[in-house]
Amino acid sequence: MENLPIEDITSKIHEIRGQKVMLDSDLAKLYQVEIKVLNQAVKRNIERFPDDFRFQLNDIEERSLRSQFVTLENEEQSLKGRHRKYNSYVFTEQGVYMLAAVLKSKIAIDVSIQIMRTFTALRRYALTYDELAKKIVEIESRVSDSEKQKIIEIINQLMSDSPQEPCKIGFIKDTK
């Protein structure tokens, strides 16, 4: 199986109840199985899926998540299975890992490896972000207000998409 772009996986990771999770429907698509097959495999091996590995969304969470998608009809090509009887199940990182063991297909193993790598990359990014935030707080405590303003302007320039004037780098010759 070819590698999925990391963006394809990260776009399917949601934060619910303070945890990064993936929907059963998204995982079923990635694993190339029906949602029903995925959930049946989980039920047959329920001891592998404690509540911190997999949980069912409540009605409010389900509506909130569905409202984030434009429409379910745009995603689905067929009319079959468009409306679910039950709220979705979501899987934490550990639950996704367990799915590979339960589904036992080559695709499930390959996709799970890619998902695990994505979760690891997200954790690494979060750590880098936290370290950067701490450094910014540390710098803020040591600089004057005018220097802070200058730093903010530079950060805003770096974050903007518009081209900037080239900056001149070099030495100024002392003419004294």
CSV table of N, CA and C in Angstrom, one decimal, residues 28-124:
chain,number,residue,atom,x,y,z
A,28,ALA,N,-12.8,3.1,9.0
A,28,ALA,CA,-13.3,2.1,8.0
A,28,ALA,C,-12.9,2.4,6.6
A,29,LYS,N,-13.0,3.7,6.2
A,29,LYS,CA,-12.5,4.1,4.9
A,29,LYS,C,-11.0,3.8,4.7
A,30,LEU,N,-10.3,4.2,5.7
A,30,LEU,CA,-8.8,4.0,5.6
A,30,LEU,C,-8.4,2.5,5.5
A,31,TYR,N,-9.1,1.7,6.3
A,31,TYR,CA,-8.9,0.3,6.4
A,31,TYR,C,-9.5,-0.5,5.2
A,32,GLN,N,-10.4,0.2,4.5
A,32,GLN,CA,-11.1,-0.3,3.3
A,32,GLN,C,-12.0,-1.5,3.7
A,33,VAL,N,-12.8,-1.2,4.8
A,33,VAL,CA,-13.8,-2.1,5.3
A,33,VAL,C,-15.1,-1.3,5.6
A,34,GLU,N,-16.2,-2.0,5.7
A,34,GLU,CA,-17.4,-1.3,6.0
A,34,GLU,C,-17.4,-1.0,7.5
A,35,ILE,N,-18.1,0.1,7.9
A,35,ILE,CA,-18.1,0.5,9.3
A,35,ILE,C,-18.7,-0.7,10.1
A,36,LYS,N,-19.7,-1.3,9.6
A,36,LYS,CA,-20.3,-2.5,10.3
A,36,LYS,C,-19.3,-3.6,10.6
A,37,VAL,N,-18.4,-3.9,9.6
A,37,VAL,CA,-17.4,-4.9,9.8
A,37,VAL,C,-16.4,-4.5,10.9
A,38,LEU,N,-16.0,-3.2,10.8
A,38,LEU,CA,-15.0,-2.7,11.8
A,38,LEU,C,-15.6,-2.8,13.2
A,39,ASN,N,-16.8,-2.4,13.4
A,39,ASN,CA,-17.5,-2.4,14.7
A,39,ASN,C,-17.8,-3.8,15.2
A,40,GLN,N,-18.1,-4.7,14.3
A,40,GLN,CA,-18.3,-6.1,14.7
A,40,GLN,C,-17.0,-6.7,15.1
A,41,ALA,N,-15.9,-6.4,14.5
A,41,ALA,CA,-14.6,-7.0,14.9
A,41,ALA,C,-14.3,-6.5,16.3
A,42,VAL,N,-14.6,-5.2,16.5
A,42,VAL,CA,-14.3,-4.7,17.9
A,42,VAL,C,-15.2,-5.4,18.9
A,43,LYS,N,-16.5,-5.5,18.6
A,43,LYS,CA,-17.4,-6.2,19.6
A,43,LYS,C,-17.0,-7.6,19.9
A,44,ARG,N,-16.4,-8.3,18.9
A,44,ARG,CA,-15.9,-9.7,19.1
A,44,ARG,C,-14.7,-9.7,20.0
A,45,ASN,N,-14.0,-8.6,20.1
A,45,ASN,CA,-12.8,-8.5,20.9
A,45,ASN,C,-12.8,-7.3,21.8
A,46,ILE,N,-14.0,-7.1,22.4
A,46,ILE,CA,-14.3,-5.9,23.3
A,46,ILE,C,-13.3,-5.8,24.4
A,47,GLU,N,-12.7,-6.9,24.9
A,47,GLU,CA,-11.8,-6.8,26.0
A,47,GLU,C,-10.5,-6.0,25.6
A,48,ARG,N,-10.3,-5.9,24.4
A,48,ARG,CA,-9.1,-5.1,23.9
A,48,ARG,C,-9.4,-3.6,23.8
A,49,PHE,N,-10.6,-3.2,24.0
A,49,PHE,CA,-11.0,-1.8,23.8
A,49,PHE,C,-11.7,-1.2,25.1
A,50,PRO,N,-10.9,-1.0,26.1
A,50,PRO,CA,-11.5,-0.3,27.3
A,50,PRO,C,-12.0,1.1,26.9
A,51,ASP,N,-12.7,1.8,27.8
A,51,ASP,CA,-13.2,3.1,27.5
A,51,ASP,C,-12.2,4.1,27.2
A,52,ASP,N,-11.0,4.0,27.6
A,52,ASP,CA,-10.0,5.0,27.2
A,52,ASP,C,-9.3,4.7,25.8
A,53,PHE,N,-9.8,3.6,25.2
A,53,PHE,CA,-9.3,3.2,23.8
A,53,PHE,C,-10.4,3.5,22.8
A,54,ARG,N,-11.7,3.4,23.2
A,54,ARG,CA,-12.8,3.6,22.3
A,54,ARG,C,-14.0,4.0,23.1
A,55,PHE,N,-14.8,5.0,22.6
A,55,PHE,CA,-16.0,5.4,23.3
A,55,PHE,C,-17.0,5.9,22.2
A,56,GLN,N,-18.3,5.9,22.6
A,56,GLN,CA,-19.4,6.3,21.7
A,56,GLN,C,-19.7,7.8,22.0
A,57,LEU,N,-19.9,8.5,20.9
A,57,LEU,CA,-20.2,9.9,21.0
A,57,LEU,C,-21.6,10.1,21.6
A,58,ASN,N,-21.8,11.1,22.4
A,58,ASN,CA,-23.2,11.4,22.8
A,58,ASN,C,-23.9,12.2,21.7
A,59,ASP,N,-25.2,12.5,21.8
A,59,ASP,CA,-25.9,13.2,20.8
A,59,ASP,C,-25.4,14.6,20.5
A,60,ILE,N,-25.0,15.3,21.5
A,60,ILE,CA,-24.4,16.6,21.3
A,60,ILE,C,-23.1,16.6,20.5
A,61,GLU,N,-22.2,15.7,20.9
A,61,GLU,CA,-20.9,15.5,20.2
A,61,GLU,C,-21.1,15.1,18.8
A,62,GLU,N,-22.1,14.2,18.6
A,62,GLU,CA,-22.4,13.7,17.2
A,62,GLU,C,-22.9,14.9,16.3
A,63,ARG,N,-23.8,15.6,16.8
A,63,ARG,CA,-24.4,16.8,16.1
A,63,ARG,C,-23.3,17.8,15.8
A,64,SER,N,-22.5,18.1,16.8
A,64,SER,CA,-21.4,19.1,16.7
A,64,SER,C,-20.4,18.6,15.6
A,65,LEU,N,-20.0,17.4,15.6
A,65,LEU,CA,-19.1,16.9,14.7
A,65,LEU,C,-19.6,16.8,13.3
A,66,ARG,N,-20.9,16.4,13.1
A,66,ARG,CA,-21.5,16.4,11.8
A,66,ARG,C,-21.7,17.8,11.3
A,67,SER,N,-21.9,18.8,12.1
A,67,SER,CA,-22.1,20.1,11.6
A,67,SER,C,-20.8,20.7,11.1
A,68,GLN,N,-19.7,20.1,11.5
A,68,GLN,CA,-18.4,20.6,11.0
A,68,GLN,C,-18.2,20.1,9.5
A,69,PHE,N,-18.8,19.0,9.1
A,69,PHE,CA,-18.7,18.5,7.8
A,69,PHE,C,-19.8,19.3,7.0
A,70,VAL,N,-19.5,19.6,5.7
A,70,VAL,CA,-20.5,20.4,4.9
A,70,VAL,C,-21.8,19.6,4.8
A,71,THR,N,-21.8,18.5,4.2
A,71,THR,CA,-22.9,17.6,4.3
A,71,THR,C,-22.5,16.2,4.1
A,72,LEU,N,-23.2,15.3,4.7
A,72,LEU,CA,-22.8,13.9,4.6
A,72,LEU,C,-23.0,13.4,3.2
A,73,GLU,N,-24.1,13.9,2.5
A,73,GLU,CA,-24.3,13.5,1.1
A,73,GLU,C,-23.2,13.8,0.2
A,74,ASN,N,-22.4,14.9,0.4
A,74,ASN,CA,-21.3,15.2,-0.5
A,74,ASN,C,-20.2,14.2,-0.4
A,75,GLU,N,-20.0,13.6,0.8
A,75,GLU,CA,-19.0,12.6,1.0
A,75,GLU,C,-19.4,11.2,0.5
A,76,GLU,N,-20.6,10.9,0.5
A,76,GLU,CA,-21.1,9.5,0.2
A,76,GLU,C,-21.5,9.5,-1.3
A,77,GLN,N,-21.1,8.5,-2.0
A,77,GLN,CA,-21.5,8.3,-3.4
A,77,GLN,C,-22.8,7.6,-3.5
A,78,SER,N,-23.0,6.6,-2.6
A,78,SER,CA,-24.3,5.8,-2.7
A,78,SER,C,-25.2,6.2,-1.6
A,79,LEU,N,-26.5,5.8,-1.8
A,79,LEU,CA,-27.5,6.1,-0.8
A,79,LEU,C,-27.4,5.2,0.4
A,80,LYS,N,-26.8,4.0,0.2
A,80,LYS,CA,-26.7,3.0,1.2
A,80,LYS,C,-25.9,3.5,2.4
A,81,GLY,N,-26.4,3.4,3.6
A,81,GLY,CA,-25.7,3.7,4.8
A,81,GLY,C,-25.5,5.2,5.1
A,82,ARG,N,-26.3,6.0,4.5
A,82,ARG,CA,-26.1,7.5,4.6
A,82,ARG,C,-26.5,8.0,6.0
A,83,HIS,N,-27.5,7.3,6.6
A,83,HIS,CA,-28.0,7.8,7.9
A,83,HIS,C,-27.7,6.6,8.9
A,84,ARG,N,-27.0,6.9,9.9
A,84,ARG,CA,-26.7,5.9,10.9
A,84,ARG,C,-27.8,5.8,12.0
A,85,LYS,N,-28.0,4.6,12.5
A,85,LYS,CA,-29.0,4.4,13.6
A,85,LYS,C,-28.4,4.8,14.9
A,86,TYR,N,-27.1,4.6,15.0
A,86,TYR,CA,-26.4,4.9,16.3
A,86,TYR,C,-25.3,5.9,16.2
A,87,ASN,N,-25.0,6.5,17.3
A,87,ASN,CA,-23.9,7.5,17.2
A,87,ASN,C,-22.6,6.8,16.9
A,88,SER,N,-21.7,7.6,16.4
A,88,SER,CA,-20.4,7.1,16.0
A,88,SER,C,-19.5,6.6,17.2
A,89,TYR,N,-18.7,5.7,17.0
A,89,TYR,CA,-17.6,5.4,18.0
A,89,TYR,C,-16.4,6.1,17.5
A,90,VAL,N,-15.6,6.5,18.5
A,90,VAL,CA,-14.3,7.1,18.2
A,90,VAL,C,-13.2,6.3,18.9
A,91,PHE,N,-12.0,6.3,18.3
A,91,PHE,CA,-10.9,5.5,18.8
A,91,PHE,C,-9.7,6.4,19.1
A,92,THR,N,-9.2,6.2,20.3
A,92,THR,CA,-8.0,7.0,20.7
A,92,THR,C,-6.8,6.3,19.9
A,93,GLU,N,-5.6,6.9,20.1
A,93,GLU,CA,-4.4,6.4,19.5
A,93,GLU,C,-4.2,4.9,19.8
A,94,GLN,N,-4.4,4.5,21.1
A,94,GLN,CA,-4.3,3.2,21.5
A,94,GLN,C,-5.3,2.3,20.9
A,95,GLY,N,-6.5,2.8,20.7
A,95,GLY,CA,-7.6,2.0,20.1
A,95,GLY,C,-7.3,1.8,18.6
A,96,VAL,N,-6.7,2.7,18.0
A,96,VAL,CA,-6.4,2.6,16.6
A,96,VAL,C,-5.3,1.5,16.4
A,97,TYR,N,-4.4,1.5,17.4
A,97,TYR,CA,-3.4,0.4,17.4
A,97,TYR,C,-4.0,-1.0,17.5
A,98,MET,N,-4.9,-1.1,18.5
A,98,MET,CA,-5.6,-2.3,18.7
A,98,MET,C,-6.4,-2.8,17.5
A,99,LEU,N,-7.0,-1.9,16.7
A,99,LEU,CA,-7.7,-2.2,15.5
A,99,LEU,C,-6.9,-3.1,14.6
A,100,ALA,N,-5.6,-2.7,14.4
A,100,ALA,CA,-4.8,-3.5,13.5
A,100,ALA,C,-4.7,-4.9,13.9
A,101,ALA,N,-4.6,-5.1,15.2
A,101,ALA,CA,-4.5,-6.5,15.7
A,101,ALA,C,-5.8,-7.3,15.5
A,102,VAL,N,-6.9,-6.5,15.6
A,102,VAL,CA,-8.2,-7.2,15.5
A,102,VAL,C,-8.6,-7.4,14.0
A,103,LEU,N,-8.3,-6.5,13.1
A,103,LEU,CA,-8.7,-6.7,11.7
A,103,LEU,C,-7.7,-7.6,11.0
A,104,LYS,N,-6.5,-7.6,11.4
A,104,LYS,CA,-5.5,-8.6,10.9
A,104,LYS,C,-5.2,-8.6,9.4
A,105,SER,N,-5.6,-7.6,8.7
A,105,SER,CA,-5.3,-7.5,7.2
A,105,SER,C,-4.0,-6.7,7.0
A,106,LYS,N,-3.4,-7.0,5.9
A,106,LYS,CA,-2.2,-6.2,5.5
A,106,LYS,C,-2.5,-4.7,5.4
A,107,ILE,N,-3.7,-4.4,4.9
A,107,ILE,CA,-4.0,-2.9,4.8
A,107,ILE,C,-4.2,-2.3,6.2
A,108,ALA,N,-4.8,-3.1,7.1
A,108,ALA,CA,-5.0,-2.6,8.4
A,108,ALA,C,-3.7,-2.3,9.1
A,109,ILE,N,-2.8,-3.2,8.9
A,109,ILE,CA,-1.4,-3.1,9.5
A,109,ILE,C,-0.7,-1.9,8.9
A,110,ASP,N,-0.7,-1.8,7.6
A,110,ASP,CA,0.0,-0.6,6.9
A,110,ASP,C,-0.6,0.7,7.3
A,111,VAL,N,-2.0,0.8,7.3
A,111,VAL,CA,-2.6,2.0,7.7
A,111,VAL,C,-2.4,2.4,9.1
A,112,SER,N,-2.4,1.4,10.0
A,112,SER,CA,-2.2,1.7,11.4
A,112,SER,C,-0.8,2.2,11.7
A,113,ILE,N,0.2,1.7,10.9
A,113,ILE,CA,1.5,2.2,11.1
A,113,ILE,C,1.6,3.7,10.6
A,114,GLN,N,0.9,4.0,9.6
A,114,GLN,CA,0.9,5.4,9.1
A,114,GLN,C,0.2,6.3,10.1
A,115,ILE,N,-0.9,5.8,10.7
A,115,ILE,CA,-1.7,6.6,11.7
A,115,ILE,C,-0.8,6.8,12.9
A,116,MET,N,-0.1,5.7,13.4
A,116,MET,CA,0.8,5.9,14.5
A,116,MET,C,1.9,6.9,14.3
A,117,ARG,N,2.4,6.9,13.1
A,117,ARG,CA,3.4,7.9,12.7
A,117,ARG,C,2.9,9.3,12.7
A,118,THR,N,1.6,9.4,12.3
A,118,THR,CA,1.0,10.7,12.3
A,118,THR,C,0.8,11.2,13.7
A,119,PHE,N,0.2,10.3,14.6
A,119,PHE,CA,0.1,10.7,16.0
A,119,PHE,C,1.4,11.1,16.6
A,120,THR,N,2.5,10.4,16.3
A,120,THR,CA,3.8,10.7,16.9
A,120,THR,C,4.3,12.1,16.4
A,121,ALA,N,4.0,12.4,15.1
A,121,ALA,CA,4.4,13.7,14.5
A,121,ALA,C,3.6,14.8,15.2
A,122,LEU,N,2.3,14.6,15.4
A,122,LEU,CA,1.5,15.6,16.1
A,122,LEU,C,2.0,15.9,17.5
A,123,ARG,N,2.4,14.8,18.2
A,123,ARG,CA,3.0,15.0,19.6
A,123,ARG,C,4.3,15.8,19.5
A,124,ARG,N,5.1,15.4,18.6
A,124,ARG,CA,6.4,16.2,18.4
A,124,ARG,C,6.1,17.6,18.1
